[in-house]
Coordinates of C-alpha atoms (C1' of nucleotides) in Angstrom, one line a residue:
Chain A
X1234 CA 59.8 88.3 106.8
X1235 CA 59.5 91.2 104.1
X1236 CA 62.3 93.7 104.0
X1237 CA 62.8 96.1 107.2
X1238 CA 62.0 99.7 106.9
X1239 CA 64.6 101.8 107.4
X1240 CA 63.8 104.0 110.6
X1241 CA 65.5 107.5 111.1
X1242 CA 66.1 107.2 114.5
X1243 CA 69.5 107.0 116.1
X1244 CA 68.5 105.0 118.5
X1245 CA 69.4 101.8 117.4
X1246 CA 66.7 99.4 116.3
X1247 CA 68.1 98.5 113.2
X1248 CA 71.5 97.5 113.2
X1249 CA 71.3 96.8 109.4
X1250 CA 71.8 100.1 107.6
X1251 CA 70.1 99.4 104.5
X1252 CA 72.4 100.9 101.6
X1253 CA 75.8 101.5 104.1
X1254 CA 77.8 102.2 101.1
X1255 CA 75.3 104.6 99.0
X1256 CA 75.6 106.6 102.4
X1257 CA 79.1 106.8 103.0
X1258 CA 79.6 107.5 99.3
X1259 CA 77.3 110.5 99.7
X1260 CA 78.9 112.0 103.4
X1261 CA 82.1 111.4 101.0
X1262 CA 81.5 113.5 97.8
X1263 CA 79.3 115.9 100.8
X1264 CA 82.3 116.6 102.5
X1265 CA 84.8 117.1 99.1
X1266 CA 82.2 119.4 98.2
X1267 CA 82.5 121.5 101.0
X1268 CA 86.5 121.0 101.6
X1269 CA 88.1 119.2 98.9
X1270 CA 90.0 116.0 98.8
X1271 CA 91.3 116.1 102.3
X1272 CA 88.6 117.1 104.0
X1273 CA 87.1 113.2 103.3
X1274 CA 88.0 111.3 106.4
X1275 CA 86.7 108.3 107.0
X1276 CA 85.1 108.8 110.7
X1277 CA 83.1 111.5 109.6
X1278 CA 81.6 109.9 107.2
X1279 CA 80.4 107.2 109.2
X1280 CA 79.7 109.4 112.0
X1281 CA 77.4 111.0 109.2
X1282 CA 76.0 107.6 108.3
X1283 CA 75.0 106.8 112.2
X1284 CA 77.3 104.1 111.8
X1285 CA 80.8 103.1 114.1
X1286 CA 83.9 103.7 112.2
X1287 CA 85.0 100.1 111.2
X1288 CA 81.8 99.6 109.7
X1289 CA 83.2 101.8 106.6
X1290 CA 85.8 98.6 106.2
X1291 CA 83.3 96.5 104.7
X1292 CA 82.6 99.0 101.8
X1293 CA 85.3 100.5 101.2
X1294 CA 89.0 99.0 101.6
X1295 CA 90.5 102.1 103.0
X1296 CA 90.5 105.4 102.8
X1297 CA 92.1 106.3 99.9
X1298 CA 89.3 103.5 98.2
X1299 CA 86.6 105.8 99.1
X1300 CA 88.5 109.0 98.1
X1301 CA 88.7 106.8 94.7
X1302 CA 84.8 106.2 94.4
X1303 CA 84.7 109.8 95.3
X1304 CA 86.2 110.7 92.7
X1305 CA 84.8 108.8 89.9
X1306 CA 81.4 110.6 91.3
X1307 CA 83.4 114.0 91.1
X1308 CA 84.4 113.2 87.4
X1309 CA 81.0 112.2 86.0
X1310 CA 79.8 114.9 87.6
X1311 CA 82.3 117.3 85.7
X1312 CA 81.5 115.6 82.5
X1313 CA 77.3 116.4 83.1
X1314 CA 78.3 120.2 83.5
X1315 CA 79.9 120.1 80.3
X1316 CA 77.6 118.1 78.5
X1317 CA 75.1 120.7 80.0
X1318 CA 77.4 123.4 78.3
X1319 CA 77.4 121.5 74.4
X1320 CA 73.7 121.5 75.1
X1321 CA 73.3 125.2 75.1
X1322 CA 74.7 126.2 71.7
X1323 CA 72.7 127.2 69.7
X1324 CA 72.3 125.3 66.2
X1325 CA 71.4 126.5 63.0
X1326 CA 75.3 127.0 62.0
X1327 CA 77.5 126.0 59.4
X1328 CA 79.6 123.2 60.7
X1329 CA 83.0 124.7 61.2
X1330 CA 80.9 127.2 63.6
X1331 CA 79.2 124.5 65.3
X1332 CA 82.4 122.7 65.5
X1333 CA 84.6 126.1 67.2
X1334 CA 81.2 126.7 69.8
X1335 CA 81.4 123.1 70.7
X1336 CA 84.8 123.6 71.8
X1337 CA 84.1 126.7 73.2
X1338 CA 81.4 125.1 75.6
X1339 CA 84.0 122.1 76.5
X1340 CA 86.2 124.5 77.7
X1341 CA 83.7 126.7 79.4
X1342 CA 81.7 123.7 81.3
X1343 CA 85.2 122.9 82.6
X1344 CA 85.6 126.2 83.8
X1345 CA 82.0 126.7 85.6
X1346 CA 82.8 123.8 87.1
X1347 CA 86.2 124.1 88.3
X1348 CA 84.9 127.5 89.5
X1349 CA 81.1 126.5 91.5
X1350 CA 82.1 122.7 92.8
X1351 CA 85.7 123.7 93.2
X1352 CA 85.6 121.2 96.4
X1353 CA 84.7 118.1 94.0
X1354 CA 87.3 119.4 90.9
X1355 CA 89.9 119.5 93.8
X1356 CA 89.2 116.1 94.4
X1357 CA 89.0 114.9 90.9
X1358 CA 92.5 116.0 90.7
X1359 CA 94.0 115.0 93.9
X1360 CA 97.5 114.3 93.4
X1361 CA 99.6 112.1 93.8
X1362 CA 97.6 109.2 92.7
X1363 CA 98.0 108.6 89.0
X1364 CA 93.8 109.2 88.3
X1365 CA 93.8 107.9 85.3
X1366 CA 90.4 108.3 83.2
X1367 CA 90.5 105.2 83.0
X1368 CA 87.0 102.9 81.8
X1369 CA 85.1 103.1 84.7
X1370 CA 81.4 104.0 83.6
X1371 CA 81.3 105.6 87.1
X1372 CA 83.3 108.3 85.6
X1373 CA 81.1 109.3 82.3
X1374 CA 78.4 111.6 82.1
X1375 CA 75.1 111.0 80.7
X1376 CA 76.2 110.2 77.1
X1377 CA 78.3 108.1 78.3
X1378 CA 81.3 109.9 78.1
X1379 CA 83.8 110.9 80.3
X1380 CA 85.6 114.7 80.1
X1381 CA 88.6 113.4 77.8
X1382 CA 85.8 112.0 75.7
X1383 CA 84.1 115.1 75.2
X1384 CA 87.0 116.8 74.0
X1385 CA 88.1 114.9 71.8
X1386 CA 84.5 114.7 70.6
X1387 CA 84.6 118.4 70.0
X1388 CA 88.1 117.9 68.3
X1389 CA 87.1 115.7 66.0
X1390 CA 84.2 118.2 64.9
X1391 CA 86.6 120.7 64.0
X1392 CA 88.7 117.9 61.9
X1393 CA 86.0 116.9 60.0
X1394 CA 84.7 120.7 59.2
X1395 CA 88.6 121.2 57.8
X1396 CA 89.3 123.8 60.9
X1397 CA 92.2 121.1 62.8
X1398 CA 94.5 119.8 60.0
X1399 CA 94.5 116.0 60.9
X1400 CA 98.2 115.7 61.4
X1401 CA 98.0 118.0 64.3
X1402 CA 94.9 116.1 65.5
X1403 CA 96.6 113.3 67.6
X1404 CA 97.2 114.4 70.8
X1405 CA 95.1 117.9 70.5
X1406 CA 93.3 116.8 73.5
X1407 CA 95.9 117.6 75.9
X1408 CA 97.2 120.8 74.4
X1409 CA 93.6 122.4 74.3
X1410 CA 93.0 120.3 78.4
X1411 CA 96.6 121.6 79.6
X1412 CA 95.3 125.6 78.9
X1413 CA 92.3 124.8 79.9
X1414 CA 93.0 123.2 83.3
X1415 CA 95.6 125.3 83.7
X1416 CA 93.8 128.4 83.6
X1417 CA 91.7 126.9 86.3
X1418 CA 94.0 125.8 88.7
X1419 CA 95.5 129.4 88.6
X1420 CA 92.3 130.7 89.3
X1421 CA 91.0 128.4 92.5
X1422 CA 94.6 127.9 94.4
X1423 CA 96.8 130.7 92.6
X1424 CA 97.7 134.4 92.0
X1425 CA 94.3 135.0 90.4
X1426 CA 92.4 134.3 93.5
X1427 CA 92.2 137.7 94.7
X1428 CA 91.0 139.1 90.6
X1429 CA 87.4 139.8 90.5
X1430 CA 85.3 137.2 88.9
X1431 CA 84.4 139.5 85.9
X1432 CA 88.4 139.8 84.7
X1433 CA 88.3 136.0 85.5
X1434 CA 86.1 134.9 82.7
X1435 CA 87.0 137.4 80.2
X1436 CA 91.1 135.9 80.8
X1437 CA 89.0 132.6 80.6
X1438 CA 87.3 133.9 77.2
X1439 CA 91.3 134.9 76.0
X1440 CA 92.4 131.3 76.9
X1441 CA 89.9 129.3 74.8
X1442 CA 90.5 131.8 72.5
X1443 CA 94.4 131.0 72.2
X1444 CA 93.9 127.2 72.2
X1445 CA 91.4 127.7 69.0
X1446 CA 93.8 129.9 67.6
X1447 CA 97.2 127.8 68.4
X1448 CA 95.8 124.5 68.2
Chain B
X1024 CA 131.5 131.0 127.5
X1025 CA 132.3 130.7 124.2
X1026 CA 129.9 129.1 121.6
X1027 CA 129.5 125.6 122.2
X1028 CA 130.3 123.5 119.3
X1029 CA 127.4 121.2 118.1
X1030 CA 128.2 117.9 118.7
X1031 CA 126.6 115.0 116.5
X1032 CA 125.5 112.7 119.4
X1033 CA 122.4 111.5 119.8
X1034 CA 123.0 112.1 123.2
X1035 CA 121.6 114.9 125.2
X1036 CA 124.6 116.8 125.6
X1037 CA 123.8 120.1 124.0
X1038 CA 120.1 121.4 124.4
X1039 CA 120.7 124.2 122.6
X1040 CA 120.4 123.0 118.7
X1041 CA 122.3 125.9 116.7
X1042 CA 120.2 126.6 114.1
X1043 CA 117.3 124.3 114.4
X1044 CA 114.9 126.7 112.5
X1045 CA 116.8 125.6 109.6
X1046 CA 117.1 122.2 110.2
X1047 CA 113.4 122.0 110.6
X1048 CA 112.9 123.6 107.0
X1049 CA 115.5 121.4 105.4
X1050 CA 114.3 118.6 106.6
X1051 CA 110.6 119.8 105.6
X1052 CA 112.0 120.8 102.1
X1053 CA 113.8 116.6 102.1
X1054 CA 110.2 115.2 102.9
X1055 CA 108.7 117.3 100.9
X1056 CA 110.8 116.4 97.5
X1057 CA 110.6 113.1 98.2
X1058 CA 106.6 112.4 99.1
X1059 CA 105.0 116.0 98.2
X1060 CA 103.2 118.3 100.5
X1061 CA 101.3 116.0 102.4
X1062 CA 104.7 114.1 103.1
X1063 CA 106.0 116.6 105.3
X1064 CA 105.0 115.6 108.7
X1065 CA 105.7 117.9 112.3
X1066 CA 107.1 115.1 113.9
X1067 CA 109.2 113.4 111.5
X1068 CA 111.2 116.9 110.7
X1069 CA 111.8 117.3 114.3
X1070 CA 112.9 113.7 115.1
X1071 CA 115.2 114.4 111.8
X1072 CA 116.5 117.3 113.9
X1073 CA 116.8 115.4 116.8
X1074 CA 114.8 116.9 119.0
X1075 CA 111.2 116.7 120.7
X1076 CA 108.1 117.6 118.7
X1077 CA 106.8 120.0 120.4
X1078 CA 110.4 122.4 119.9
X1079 CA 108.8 122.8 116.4
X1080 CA 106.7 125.5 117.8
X1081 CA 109.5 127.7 119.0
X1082 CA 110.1 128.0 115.3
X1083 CA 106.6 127.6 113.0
X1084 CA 103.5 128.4 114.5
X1085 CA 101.6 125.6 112.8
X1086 CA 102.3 122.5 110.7
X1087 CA 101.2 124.9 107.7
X1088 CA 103.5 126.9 108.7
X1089 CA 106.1 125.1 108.0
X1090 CA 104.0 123.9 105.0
X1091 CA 104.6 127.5 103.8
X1092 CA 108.1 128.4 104.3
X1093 CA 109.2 124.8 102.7
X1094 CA 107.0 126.0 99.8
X1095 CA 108.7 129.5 99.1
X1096 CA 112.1 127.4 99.0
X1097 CA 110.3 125.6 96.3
X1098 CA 108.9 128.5 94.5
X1099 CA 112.8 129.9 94.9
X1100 CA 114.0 126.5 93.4
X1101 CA 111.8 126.5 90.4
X1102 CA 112.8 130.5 89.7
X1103 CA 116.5 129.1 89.9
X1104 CA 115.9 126.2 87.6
X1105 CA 114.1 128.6 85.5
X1106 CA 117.0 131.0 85.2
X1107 CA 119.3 128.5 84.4
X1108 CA 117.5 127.7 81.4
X1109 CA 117.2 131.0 80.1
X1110 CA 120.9 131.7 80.6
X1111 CA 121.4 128.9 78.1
X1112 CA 120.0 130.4 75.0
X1113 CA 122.3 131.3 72.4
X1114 CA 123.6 134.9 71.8
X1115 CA 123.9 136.5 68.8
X1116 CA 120.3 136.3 67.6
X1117 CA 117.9 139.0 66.1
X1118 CA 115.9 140.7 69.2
X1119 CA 112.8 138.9 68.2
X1120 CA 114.6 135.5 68.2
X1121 CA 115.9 136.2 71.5
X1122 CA 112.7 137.3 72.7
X1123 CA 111.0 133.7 71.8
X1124 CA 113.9 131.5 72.3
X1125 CA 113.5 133.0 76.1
X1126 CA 110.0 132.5 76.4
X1127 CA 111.0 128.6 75.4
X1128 CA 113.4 128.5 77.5
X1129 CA 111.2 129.8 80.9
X1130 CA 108.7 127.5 79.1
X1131 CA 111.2 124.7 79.2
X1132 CA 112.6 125.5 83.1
X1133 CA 109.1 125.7 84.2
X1134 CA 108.3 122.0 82.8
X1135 CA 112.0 120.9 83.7
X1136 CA 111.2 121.4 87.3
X1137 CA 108.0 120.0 87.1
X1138 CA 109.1 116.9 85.9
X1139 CA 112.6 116.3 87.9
X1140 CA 111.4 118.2 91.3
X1141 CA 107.8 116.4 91.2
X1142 CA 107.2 116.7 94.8
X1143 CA 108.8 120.5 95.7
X1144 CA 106.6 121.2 92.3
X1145 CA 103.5 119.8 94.3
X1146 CA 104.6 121.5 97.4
X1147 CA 104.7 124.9 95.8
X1148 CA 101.4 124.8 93.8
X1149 CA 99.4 122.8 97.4
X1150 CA 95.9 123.6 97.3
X1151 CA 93.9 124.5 99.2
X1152 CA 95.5 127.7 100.6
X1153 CA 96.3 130.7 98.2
X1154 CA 99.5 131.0 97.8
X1155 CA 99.8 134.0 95.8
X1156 CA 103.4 135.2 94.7
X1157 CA 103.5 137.9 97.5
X1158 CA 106.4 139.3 97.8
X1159 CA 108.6 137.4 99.8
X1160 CA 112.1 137.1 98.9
X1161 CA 112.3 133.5 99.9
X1162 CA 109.9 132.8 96.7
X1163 CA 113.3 134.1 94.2
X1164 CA 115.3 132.5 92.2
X1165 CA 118.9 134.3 92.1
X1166 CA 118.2 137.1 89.8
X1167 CA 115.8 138.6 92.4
X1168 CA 113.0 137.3 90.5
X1169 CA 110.1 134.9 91.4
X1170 CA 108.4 132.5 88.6
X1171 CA 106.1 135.1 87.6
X1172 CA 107.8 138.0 86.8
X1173 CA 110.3 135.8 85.1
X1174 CA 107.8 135.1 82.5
X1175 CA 106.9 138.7 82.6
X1176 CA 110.6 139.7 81.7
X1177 CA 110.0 137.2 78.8
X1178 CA 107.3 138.7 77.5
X1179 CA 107.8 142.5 77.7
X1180 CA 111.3 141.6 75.5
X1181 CA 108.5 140.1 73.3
X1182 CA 106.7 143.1 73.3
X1183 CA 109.4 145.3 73.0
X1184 CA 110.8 143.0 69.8
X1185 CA 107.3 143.6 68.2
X1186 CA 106.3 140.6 68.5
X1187 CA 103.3 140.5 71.0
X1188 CA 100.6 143.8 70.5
X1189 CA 100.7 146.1 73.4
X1190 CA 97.1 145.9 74.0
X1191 CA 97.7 142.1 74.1
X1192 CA 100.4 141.9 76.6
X1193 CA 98.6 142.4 80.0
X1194 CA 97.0 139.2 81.6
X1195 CA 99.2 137.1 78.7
X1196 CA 101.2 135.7 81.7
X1197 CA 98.2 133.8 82.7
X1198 CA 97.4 132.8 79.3
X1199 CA 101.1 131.5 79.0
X1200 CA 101.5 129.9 82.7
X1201 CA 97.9 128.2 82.6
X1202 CA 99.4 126.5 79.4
X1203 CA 102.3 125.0 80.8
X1204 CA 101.2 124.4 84.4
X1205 CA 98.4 122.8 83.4
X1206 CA 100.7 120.3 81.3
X1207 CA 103.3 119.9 84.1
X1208 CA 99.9 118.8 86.2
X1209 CA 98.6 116.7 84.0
X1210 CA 101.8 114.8 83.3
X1211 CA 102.9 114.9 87.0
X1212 CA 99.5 113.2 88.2
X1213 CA 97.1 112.6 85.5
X1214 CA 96.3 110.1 82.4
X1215 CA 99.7 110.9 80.6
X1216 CA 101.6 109.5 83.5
X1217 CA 102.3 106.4 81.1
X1218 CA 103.1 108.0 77.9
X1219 CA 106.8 107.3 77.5
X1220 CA 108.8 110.5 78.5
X1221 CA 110.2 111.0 75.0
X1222 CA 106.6 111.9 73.8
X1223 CA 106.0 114.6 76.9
X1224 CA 108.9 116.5 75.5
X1225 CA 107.1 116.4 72.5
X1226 CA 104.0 117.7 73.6
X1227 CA 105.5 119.7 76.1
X1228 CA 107.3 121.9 72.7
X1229 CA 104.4 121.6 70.8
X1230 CA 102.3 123.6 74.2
X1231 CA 104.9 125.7 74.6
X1232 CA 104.1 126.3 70.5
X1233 CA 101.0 126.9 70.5
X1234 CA 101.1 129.5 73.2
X1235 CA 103.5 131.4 70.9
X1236 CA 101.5 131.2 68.2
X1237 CA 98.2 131.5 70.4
X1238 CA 99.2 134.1 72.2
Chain C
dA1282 C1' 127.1 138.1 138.8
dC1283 C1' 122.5 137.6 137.8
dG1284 C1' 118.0 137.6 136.2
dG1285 C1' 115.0 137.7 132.1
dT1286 C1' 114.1 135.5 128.0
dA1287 C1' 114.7 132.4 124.2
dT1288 C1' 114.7 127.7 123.4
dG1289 C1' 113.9 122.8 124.2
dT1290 C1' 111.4 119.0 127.3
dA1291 C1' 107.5 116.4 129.5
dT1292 C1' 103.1 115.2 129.6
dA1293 C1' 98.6 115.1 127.8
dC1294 C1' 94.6 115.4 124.7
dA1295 C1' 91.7 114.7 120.8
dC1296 C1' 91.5 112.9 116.5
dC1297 C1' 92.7 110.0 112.7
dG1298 C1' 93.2 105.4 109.9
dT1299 C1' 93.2 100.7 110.7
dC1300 C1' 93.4 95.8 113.0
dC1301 C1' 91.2 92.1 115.6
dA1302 C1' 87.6 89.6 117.9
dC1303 C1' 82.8 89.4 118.5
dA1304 C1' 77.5 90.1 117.7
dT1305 C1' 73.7 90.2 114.8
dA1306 C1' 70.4 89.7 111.1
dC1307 C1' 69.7 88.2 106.4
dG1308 C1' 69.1 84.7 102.8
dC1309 C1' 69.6 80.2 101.1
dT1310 C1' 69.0 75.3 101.6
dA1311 C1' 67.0 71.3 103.6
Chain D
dT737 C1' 59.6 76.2 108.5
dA738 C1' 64.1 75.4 110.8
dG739 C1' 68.7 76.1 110.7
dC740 C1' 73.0 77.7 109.4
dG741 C1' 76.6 80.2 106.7
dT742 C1' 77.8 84.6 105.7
dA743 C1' 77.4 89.5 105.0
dT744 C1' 77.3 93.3 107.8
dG745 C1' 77.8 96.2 111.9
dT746 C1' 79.9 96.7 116.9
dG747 C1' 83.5 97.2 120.6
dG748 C1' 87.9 97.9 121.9
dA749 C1' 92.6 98.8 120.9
dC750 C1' 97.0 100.5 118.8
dG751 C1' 100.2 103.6 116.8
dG752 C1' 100.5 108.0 114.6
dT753 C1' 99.4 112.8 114.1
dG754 C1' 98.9 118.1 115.4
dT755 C1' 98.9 120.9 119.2
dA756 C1' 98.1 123.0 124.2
dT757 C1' 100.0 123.7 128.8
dA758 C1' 103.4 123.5 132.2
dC759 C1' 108.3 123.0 133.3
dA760 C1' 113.5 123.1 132.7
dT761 C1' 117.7 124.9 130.9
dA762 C1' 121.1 127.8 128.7
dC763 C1' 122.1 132.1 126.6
dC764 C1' 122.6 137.3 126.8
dG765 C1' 122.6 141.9 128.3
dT766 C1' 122.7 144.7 132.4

DNA sequence: ACGGTATGTATACACCGTCCACATACGCTA
DNA sequence: TAGCGTATGTGGACGGTGTATACATACCGT
């Protein structure tokens, strides 16, 4: 017989779900969207899949294994705002310009997206498990990079325009990420919560600002 | 009657704990150093305390209540930790020396913390609920003073050496804590978790340098 | 001395992650 | 095309959690 369609009913004429672990990977990032890392659990996405609970078992090994996958969705999607960012600015510049606006926009795509999906950069950054950025392609963005990439992309276009003397290059990345991330996890789960949004991205503005000048 | 002593004894021969409000919390404040803020579990403090789970409520309104009262203990930790840091920098220095040797030195406590009180460092920064440095007094350290405005102090002696432009000095606490916090994360639960600990000092001193410098 | 109130107990519920045994449908091989 | 092994989903259960509601006990002020 050809493949099944997949009917929408809930009544159960199917029994075979089709792409179980496409949907469960979707209720998953749905939910961290809305609620952060914790707010995954595992019957709810099932229950959002029209599926029993054990069925997540033969997808995912646990839990914390979807909260993983989640994650690696969360990260790739942090490194397309950015690379949506280095897209915007504009060219026509000498390069040691290009160079600091490319940094500029790393930092700044971080931000707008620590600030719109905070949900999925909660989740990206869920402790306690060492994350890792480790090679999984599930992690990059559409150039094939992952965040850490990026920036040290945009580090090594300041190098090579003359603007980061190359003995303070190694390990750049993490003093400019550090502000950087930082700065955002003030802002979505600290002291700056109740500042208005305007004073939020002009102190954003004054932290890039540092890291190009103290780099 | 006279107060009845506590006796150690599993048995049920007292009812009445004593003090098991702060039983509760020390026992929250134990899971919580040990496994972070997800570690610290209702039941498991009140079986530490010996008693039934539902005596909890007598006390904390909510888990997250607890949740909250073990994390100003943390917040007063790290201020403690903090201050003991600054009261080691030398004497006898120029006012600007001072000035940046204590802005190393909260620097330095901050990170300190971070790295030797992992899990009451988690508990005290827990998303998702704003914490926001109100002003309870169980969030300072022994010189009255929570995190924050210990950074503050370091900074208006900044200031007041000449050191940091006036129009400069408000909103530099952010600038300065999203620096190191978001270091002390990124160690703590991100990709440098490997990097030997000799090297995090390193790049601890060179964020804490560039903020300077940055600033 | 006593009665109200603060504190702890008993029981129960809904929900969670996960384990085990069983049912079903797909896909390969004969 | 028949059949069977295996991948996938179901059913039921277990221990653990936070929390509500009703009950019991000891302390304290009148």
């Amino acid at each position: 017989m050809t493949k099944k369609l997949r009917s929408k009913t809930p009544a159960r004429t199917t029994y075979r779900h089709g792409d179980l672990r496409r949907a469960l990977l979707e209720a998953g990032i749905a939910l961290a969207r809305a609620g952060g890392p914790s707010a995954i659990v595992l019957r709810e996405a099932t229950r959002r899949a029209g599926v029993v609970p054990n069925a997540a078992y033969r997808h995912f090994a646990s839990r914390q294994d979807l909260l993983e996958a989640v994650r690696s969705a969360a990260l790739s999607e942090l490194a397309k705002t950015m690379e949506a960012e280095i897209a915007k600015v504009r060219r026509g510049k000498s390069a040691g310009e290009a160079a600091r606006a490319k940094l500029r926009a790393v930092g700044t795509g971080y931000l707008r997206f620590a600030f719109t999906e905070t949900g999925l950069f909660r989740t990206a950054f869920a402790a306690p498990e060492p994350l890792g950025f480790t090679r999984d392609p599930a992690r990059k963005g559409a150039s094939g990079l992952d965040p850490l990439e990026l920036l040290g992309a945009a580090l090594d276009d300041l190098t090579a325009a003359g603007l980061l003397p190359l003995e303070r290059r190694p390990g750049a990345e993490f003093l400019a990420w550090s502000s950087v991330h930082g700065f955002a996890m003030l802002v979505i789960n600290g002291p700056l919560h109740t500042v208005p949004r305007s004073d939020i991205d002009a102190i954003g503005a004054r932290v890039v600002a540092m890291v190009e000048k103290g780099l």
